[in-house]
Short mmCIF file of C-alpha atoms in Angstrom, two decimals:
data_model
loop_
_atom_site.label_atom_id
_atom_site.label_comp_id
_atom_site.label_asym_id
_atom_site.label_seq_id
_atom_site.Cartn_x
_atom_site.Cartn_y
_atom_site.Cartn_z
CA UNK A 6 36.71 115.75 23.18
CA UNK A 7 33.19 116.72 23.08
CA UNK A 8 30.35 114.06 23.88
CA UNK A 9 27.17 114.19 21.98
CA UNK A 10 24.53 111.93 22.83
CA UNK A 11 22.03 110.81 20.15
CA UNK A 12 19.13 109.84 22.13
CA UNK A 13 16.99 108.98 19.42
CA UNK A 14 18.33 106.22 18.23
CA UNK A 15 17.95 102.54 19.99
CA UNK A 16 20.85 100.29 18.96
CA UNK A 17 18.84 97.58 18.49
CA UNK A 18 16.59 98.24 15.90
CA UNK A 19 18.50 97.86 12.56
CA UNK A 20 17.37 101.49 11.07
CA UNK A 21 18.65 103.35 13.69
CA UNK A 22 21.60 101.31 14.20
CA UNK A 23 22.46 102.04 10.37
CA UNK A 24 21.88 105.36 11.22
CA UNK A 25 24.08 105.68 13.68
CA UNK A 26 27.09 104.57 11.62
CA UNK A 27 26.34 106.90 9.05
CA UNK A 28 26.09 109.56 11.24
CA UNK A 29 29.75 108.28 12.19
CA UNK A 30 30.72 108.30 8.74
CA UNK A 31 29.44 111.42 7.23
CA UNK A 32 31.10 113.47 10.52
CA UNK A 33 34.21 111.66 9.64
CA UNK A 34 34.41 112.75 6.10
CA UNK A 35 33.04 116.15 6.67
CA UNK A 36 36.52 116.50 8.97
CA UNK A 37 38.98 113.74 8.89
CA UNK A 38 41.37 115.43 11.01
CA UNK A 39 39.35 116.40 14.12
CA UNK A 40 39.16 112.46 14.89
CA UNK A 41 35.79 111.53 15.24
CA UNK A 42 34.66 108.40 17.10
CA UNK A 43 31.38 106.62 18.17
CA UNK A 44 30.68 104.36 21.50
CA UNK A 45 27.37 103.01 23.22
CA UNK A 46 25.66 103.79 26.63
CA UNK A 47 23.05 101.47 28.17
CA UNK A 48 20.47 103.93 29.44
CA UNK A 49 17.62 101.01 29.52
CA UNK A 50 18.44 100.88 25.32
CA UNK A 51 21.45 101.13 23.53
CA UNK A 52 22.29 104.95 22.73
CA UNK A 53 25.34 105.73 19.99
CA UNK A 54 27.42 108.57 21.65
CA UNK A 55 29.65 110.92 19.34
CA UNK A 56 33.11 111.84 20.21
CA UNK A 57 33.73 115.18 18.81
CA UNK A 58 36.67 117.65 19.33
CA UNK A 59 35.32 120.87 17.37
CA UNK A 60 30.90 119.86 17.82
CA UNK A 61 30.11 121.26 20.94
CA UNK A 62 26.12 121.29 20.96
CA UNK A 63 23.45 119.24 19.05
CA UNK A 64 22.84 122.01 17.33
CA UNK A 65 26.31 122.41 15.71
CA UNK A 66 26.62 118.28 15.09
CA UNK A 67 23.27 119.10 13.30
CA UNK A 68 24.64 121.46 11.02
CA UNK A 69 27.67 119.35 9.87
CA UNK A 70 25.24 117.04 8.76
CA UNK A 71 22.67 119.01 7.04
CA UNK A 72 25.34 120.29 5.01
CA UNK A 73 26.69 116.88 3.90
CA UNK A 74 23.02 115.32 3.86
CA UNK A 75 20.31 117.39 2.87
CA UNK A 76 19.25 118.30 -1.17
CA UNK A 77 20.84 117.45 -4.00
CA UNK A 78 24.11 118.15 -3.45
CA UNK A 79 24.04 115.19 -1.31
CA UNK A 80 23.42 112.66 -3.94
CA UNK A 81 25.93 110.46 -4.68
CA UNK A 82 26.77 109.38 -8.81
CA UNK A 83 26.80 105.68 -7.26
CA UNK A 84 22.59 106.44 -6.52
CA UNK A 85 21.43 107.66 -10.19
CA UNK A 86 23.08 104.45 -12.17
CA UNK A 87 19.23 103.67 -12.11
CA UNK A 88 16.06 103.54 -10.63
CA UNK A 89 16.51 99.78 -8.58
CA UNK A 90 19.69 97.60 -9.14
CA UNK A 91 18.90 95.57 -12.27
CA UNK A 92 21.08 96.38 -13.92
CA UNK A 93 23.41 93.58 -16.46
CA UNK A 94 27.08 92.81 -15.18
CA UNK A 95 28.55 94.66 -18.20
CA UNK A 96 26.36 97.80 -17.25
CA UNK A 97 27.46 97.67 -13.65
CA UNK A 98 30.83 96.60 -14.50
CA UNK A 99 31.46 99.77 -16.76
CA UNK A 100 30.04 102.04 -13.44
CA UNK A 101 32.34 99.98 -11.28
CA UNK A 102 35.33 100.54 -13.42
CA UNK A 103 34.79 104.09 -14.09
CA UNK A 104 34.10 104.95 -10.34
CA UNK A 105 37.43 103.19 -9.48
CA UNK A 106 38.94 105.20 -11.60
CA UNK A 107 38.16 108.22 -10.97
CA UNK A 108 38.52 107.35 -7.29
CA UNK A 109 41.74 108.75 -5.21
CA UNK A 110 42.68 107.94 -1.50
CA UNK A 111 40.99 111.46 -0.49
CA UNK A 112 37.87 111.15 -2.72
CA UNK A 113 36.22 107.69 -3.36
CA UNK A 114 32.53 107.63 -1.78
CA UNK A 115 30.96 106.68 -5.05
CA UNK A 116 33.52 103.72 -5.83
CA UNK A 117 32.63 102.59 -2.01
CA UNK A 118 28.93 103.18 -2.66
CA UNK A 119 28.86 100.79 -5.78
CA UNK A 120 31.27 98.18 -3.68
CA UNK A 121 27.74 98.59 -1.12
CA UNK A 122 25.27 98.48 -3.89
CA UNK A 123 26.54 95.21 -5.78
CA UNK A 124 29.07 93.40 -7.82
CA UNK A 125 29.51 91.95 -11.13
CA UNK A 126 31.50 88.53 -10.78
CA UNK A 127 28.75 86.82 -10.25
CA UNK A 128 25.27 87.30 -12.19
CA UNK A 129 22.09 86.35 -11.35
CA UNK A 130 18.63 85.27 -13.09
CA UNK A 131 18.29 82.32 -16.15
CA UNK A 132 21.00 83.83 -17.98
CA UNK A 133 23.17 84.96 -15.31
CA UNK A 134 23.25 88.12 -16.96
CA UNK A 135 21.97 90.36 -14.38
CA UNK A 136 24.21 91.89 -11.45
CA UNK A 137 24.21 90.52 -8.08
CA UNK A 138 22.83 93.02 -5.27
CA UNK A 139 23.51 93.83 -1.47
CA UNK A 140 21.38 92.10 0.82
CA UNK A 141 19.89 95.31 2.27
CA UNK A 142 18.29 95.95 -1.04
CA UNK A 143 14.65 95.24 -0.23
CA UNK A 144 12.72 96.42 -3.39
CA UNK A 145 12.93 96.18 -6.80
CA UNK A 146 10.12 98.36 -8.44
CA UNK A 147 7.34 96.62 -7.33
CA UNK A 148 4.66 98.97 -6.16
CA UNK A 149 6.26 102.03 -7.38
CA UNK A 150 9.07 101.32 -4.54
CA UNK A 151 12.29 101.76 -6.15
CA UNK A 152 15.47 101.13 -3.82
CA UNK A 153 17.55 103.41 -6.09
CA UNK A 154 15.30 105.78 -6.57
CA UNK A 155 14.12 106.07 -2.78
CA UNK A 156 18.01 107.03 -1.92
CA UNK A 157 17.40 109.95 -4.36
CA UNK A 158 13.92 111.41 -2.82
CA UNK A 159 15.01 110.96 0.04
CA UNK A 160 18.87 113.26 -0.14
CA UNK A 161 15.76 115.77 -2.00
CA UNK A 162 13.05 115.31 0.79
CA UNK A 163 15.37 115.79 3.97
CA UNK A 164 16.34 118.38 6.05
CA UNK A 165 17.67 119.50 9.56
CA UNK A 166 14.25 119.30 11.15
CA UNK A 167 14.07 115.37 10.36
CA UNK A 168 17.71 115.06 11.36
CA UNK A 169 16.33 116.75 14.49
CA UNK A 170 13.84 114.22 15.09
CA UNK A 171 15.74 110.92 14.28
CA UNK A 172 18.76 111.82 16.07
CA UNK A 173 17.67 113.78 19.30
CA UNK A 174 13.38 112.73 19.51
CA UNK A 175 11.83 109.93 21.24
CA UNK A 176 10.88 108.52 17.15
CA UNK A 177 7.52 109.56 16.55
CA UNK A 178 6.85 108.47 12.83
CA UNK A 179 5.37 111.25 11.33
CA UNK A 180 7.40 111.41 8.16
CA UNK A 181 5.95 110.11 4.89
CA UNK A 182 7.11 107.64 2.56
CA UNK A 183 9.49 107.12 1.08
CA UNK A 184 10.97 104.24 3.77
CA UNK A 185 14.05 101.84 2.86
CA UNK A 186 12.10 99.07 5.04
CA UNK A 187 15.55 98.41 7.21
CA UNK A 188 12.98 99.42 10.26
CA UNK A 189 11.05 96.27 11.81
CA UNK A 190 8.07 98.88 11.87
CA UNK A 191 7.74 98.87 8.05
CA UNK A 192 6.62 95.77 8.22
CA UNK A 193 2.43 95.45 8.34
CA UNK A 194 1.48 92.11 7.99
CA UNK A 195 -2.34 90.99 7.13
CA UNK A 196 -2.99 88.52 9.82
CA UNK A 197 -5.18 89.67 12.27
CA UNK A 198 -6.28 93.24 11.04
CA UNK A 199 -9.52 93.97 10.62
CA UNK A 200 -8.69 95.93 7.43
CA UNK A 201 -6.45 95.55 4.68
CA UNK A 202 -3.03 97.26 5.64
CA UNK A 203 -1.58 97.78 2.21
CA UNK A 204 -3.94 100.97 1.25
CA UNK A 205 -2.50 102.50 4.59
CA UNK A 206 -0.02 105.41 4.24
CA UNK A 207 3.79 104.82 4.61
CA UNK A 208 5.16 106.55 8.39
CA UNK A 209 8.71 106.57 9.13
CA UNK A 210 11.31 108.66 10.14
CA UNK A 211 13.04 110.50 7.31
CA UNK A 212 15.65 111.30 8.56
CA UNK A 213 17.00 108.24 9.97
CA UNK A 214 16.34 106.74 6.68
CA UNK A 215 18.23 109.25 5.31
CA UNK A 216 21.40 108.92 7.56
CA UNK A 217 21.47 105.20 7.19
CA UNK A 218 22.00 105.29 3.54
CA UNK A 219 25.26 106.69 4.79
CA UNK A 220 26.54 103.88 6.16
CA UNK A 221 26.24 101.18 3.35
CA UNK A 222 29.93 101.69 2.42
CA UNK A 223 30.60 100.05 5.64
CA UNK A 224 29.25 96.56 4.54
CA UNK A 225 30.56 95.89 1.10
CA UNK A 226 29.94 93.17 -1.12
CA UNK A 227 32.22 90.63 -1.26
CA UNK A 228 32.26 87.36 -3.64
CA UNK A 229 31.97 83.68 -1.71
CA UNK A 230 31.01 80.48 -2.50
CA UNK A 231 30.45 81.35 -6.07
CA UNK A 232 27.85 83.82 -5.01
CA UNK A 233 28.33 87.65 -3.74
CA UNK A 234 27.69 88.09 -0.01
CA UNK A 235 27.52 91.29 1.86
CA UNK A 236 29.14 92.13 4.68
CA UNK A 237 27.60 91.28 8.45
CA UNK A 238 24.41 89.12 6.69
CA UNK A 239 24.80 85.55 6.66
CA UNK A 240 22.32 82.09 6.30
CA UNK A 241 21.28 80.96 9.44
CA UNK A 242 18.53 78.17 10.92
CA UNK A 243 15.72 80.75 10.29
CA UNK A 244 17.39 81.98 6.74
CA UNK A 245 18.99 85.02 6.19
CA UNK A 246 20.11 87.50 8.88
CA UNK A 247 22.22 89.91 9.78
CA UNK A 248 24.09 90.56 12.88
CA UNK A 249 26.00 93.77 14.18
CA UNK A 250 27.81 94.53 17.60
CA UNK A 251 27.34 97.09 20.32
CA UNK A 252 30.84 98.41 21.41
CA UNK A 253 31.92 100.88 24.62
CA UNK A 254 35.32 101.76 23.38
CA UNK A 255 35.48 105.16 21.92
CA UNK A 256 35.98 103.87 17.93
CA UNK A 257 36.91 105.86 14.76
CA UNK A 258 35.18 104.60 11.58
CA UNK A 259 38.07 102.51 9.88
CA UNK A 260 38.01 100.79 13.38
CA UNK A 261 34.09 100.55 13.16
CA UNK A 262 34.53 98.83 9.29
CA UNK A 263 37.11 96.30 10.83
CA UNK A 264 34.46 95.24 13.29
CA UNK A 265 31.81 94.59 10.84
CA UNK A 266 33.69 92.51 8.97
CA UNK A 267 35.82 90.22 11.58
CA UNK A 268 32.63 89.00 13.19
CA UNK A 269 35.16 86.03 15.02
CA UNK A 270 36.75 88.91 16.71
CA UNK A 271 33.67 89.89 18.62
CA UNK A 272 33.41 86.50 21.19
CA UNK A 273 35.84 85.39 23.46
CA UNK A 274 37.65 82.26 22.85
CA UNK A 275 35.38 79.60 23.67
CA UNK A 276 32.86 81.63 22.11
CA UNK A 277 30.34 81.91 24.96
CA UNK A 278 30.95 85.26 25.69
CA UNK A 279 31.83 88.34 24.20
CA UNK A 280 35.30 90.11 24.17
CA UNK A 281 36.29 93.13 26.48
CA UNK A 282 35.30 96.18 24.22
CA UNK A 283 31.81 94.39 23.17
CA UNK A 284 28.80 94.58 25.06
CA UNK A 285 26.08 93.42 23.36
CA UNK A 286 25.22 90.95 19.75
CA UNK A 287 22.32 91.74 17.99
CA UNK A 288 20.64 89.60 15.00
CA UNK A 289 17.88 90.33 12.67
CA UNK A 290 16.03 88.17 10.44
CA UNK A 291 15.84 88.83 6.79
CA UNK A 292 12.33 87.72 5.01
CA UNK A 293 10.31 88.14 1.87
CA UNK A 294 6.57 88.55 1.93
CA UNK A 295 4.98 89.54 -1.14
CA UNK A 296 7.07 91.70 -3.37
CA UNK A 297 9.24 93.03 -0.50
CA UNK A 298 12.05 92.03 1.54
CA UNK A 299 11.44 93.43 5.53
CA UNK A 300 13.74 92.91 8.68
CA UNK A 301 12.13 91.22 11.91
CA UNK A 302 12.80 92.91 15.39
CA UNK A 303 16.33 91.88 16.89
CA UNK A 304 17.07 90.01 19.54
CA UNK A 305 20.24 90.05 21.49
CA UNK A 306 22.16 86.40 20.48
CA UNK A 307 24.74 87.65 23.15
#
């Protein structure tokens, strides 16, 4: 089994984290026989290694994604239900019933997309008319930022030279918008600039954007409390956050889904430590300012 290291990315920042488990997932898809798993190395930062047995070089892991990733072949049906997700129960009820489907046990990525995206047993708004949403959605039109519409531009906008950068660069931000705000870095507050941030132009890394959208099939929505939750966010003292797990056991992605979602299998018993297999908790706190939802920096709960 080949190793590939993907030095770009620093497990604790939530972008790159995404985008190393859709990095996972898309190589999984692209071959589900050759058995393709993920662990973590602690070089100073977290690094996502790739266990591959046919992707030899950088290079060649490069190419399985640019085909699966790049232009808009890569768009998914689940993406182009609308510009943001505003969509009324029955609307997304309708997509949700037709994607299921259609879906089979070798083809359902846009049935698991709209599982990502939202649900419709429980509405939202005055009315309770409207769908409810994942909890990574962090736009909703304002400002011409459209969370829908972003995931579109940016399958268009990418290609192997961003993959490049994201995956195998120290990150150095020189893509243009559009950004999915998952990084802590798309935050710019106003207190204490000289100037008003808002007129300044969107950086990011494309790419990892890009990949990240990949892995939102592996934190579905799920209905609790009388209110849809998504997978790995929950209300804490400081509101909403999310929390995801550093592992150093070689993992394939099914495993990798199973550990998102059975957070109590992550500690040890008395819940002080972590289990054998984990090395590391991170947590990230979810906020609104203004029109947008952002993620603060994470800090290591364990």
């Amino acid at each position: 089994m080949n190793e590939i290291e993907l030095i770009g990315l620093d497990g604790a920042n939530l972008l790159a984290y995404l985008a190393a488990l859709g990095t996972l997932r898309v190589l999984t898809l692209a071959e589900p026989e050759r058995n393709v798993r993920m662990s973590w190395v602690n070089r100073g930062f977290w690094r996502p290694v790739v266990h591959h047995a046919s992707a030899r070089t950088a290079e060649e892991l490069l190419a399985m994604l640019d085909n699966r990733v790049c232009g808009e072949g890569s768009i998914n049906a689940a993406w182009k239900i609308g510009e943001d997700l505003r969509l009324s129960c029955s609307d997304f009820g309708s997509h949700m019933r037709a994607a299921a489907t259609a879906a089979t046990i070798a083809q359902r990525e846009t049935a698991d997309f709209l599982a990502a995206l939202g649900s419709d047993v429980y509405g939202t708004g005055s009315k309770k008319e409207a769908m409810s949403d994942t909890e990574f959605r962090t736009m909703s039109g304002a400002g011409h930022q459209h969370f829908l519409g972003f995931m579109v531009e940016l399958a268009i906008a990418t290609d192997s030279e961003h993959l490049l950068r994201a995956l195998f660069q120290t990150w150095d931000y020189a893509d243009g918008r559009p950004s999915l705000r998952w990084d802590p870095a798309d935050y710019r507050p106003h207190a204490l600039r000289a100037i008003d941030p808002s007129g300044d132009p969107i950086r990011t890394m494309r790419g990892a954007n890009r990949l990240a959208i990949e892995a939102l099939p592996l934190f579905p929505t799920v209905p609790q409390g009388r209110r849809i939750r998504t997978v790995a966010f929950e209300d804490g003292d400081a509101g909403t956050e999310i929390t995801w797990p550093i592992w150093d056991d070689r993992l394939e992605l099914s495993t990798v889904a199973s550990l998102l979602a059975g957070r109590e299998a992550w500690k040890s018993a008395n819940g002080d430590a972590v289990r054998p297999g984990i090395t590391q908790i991170f947590r990230a706190r979810r906020f609104t300012e203004g029109k947008y939802r952002n993620f603060s920096p994470a800090k290591a709960v364990l």
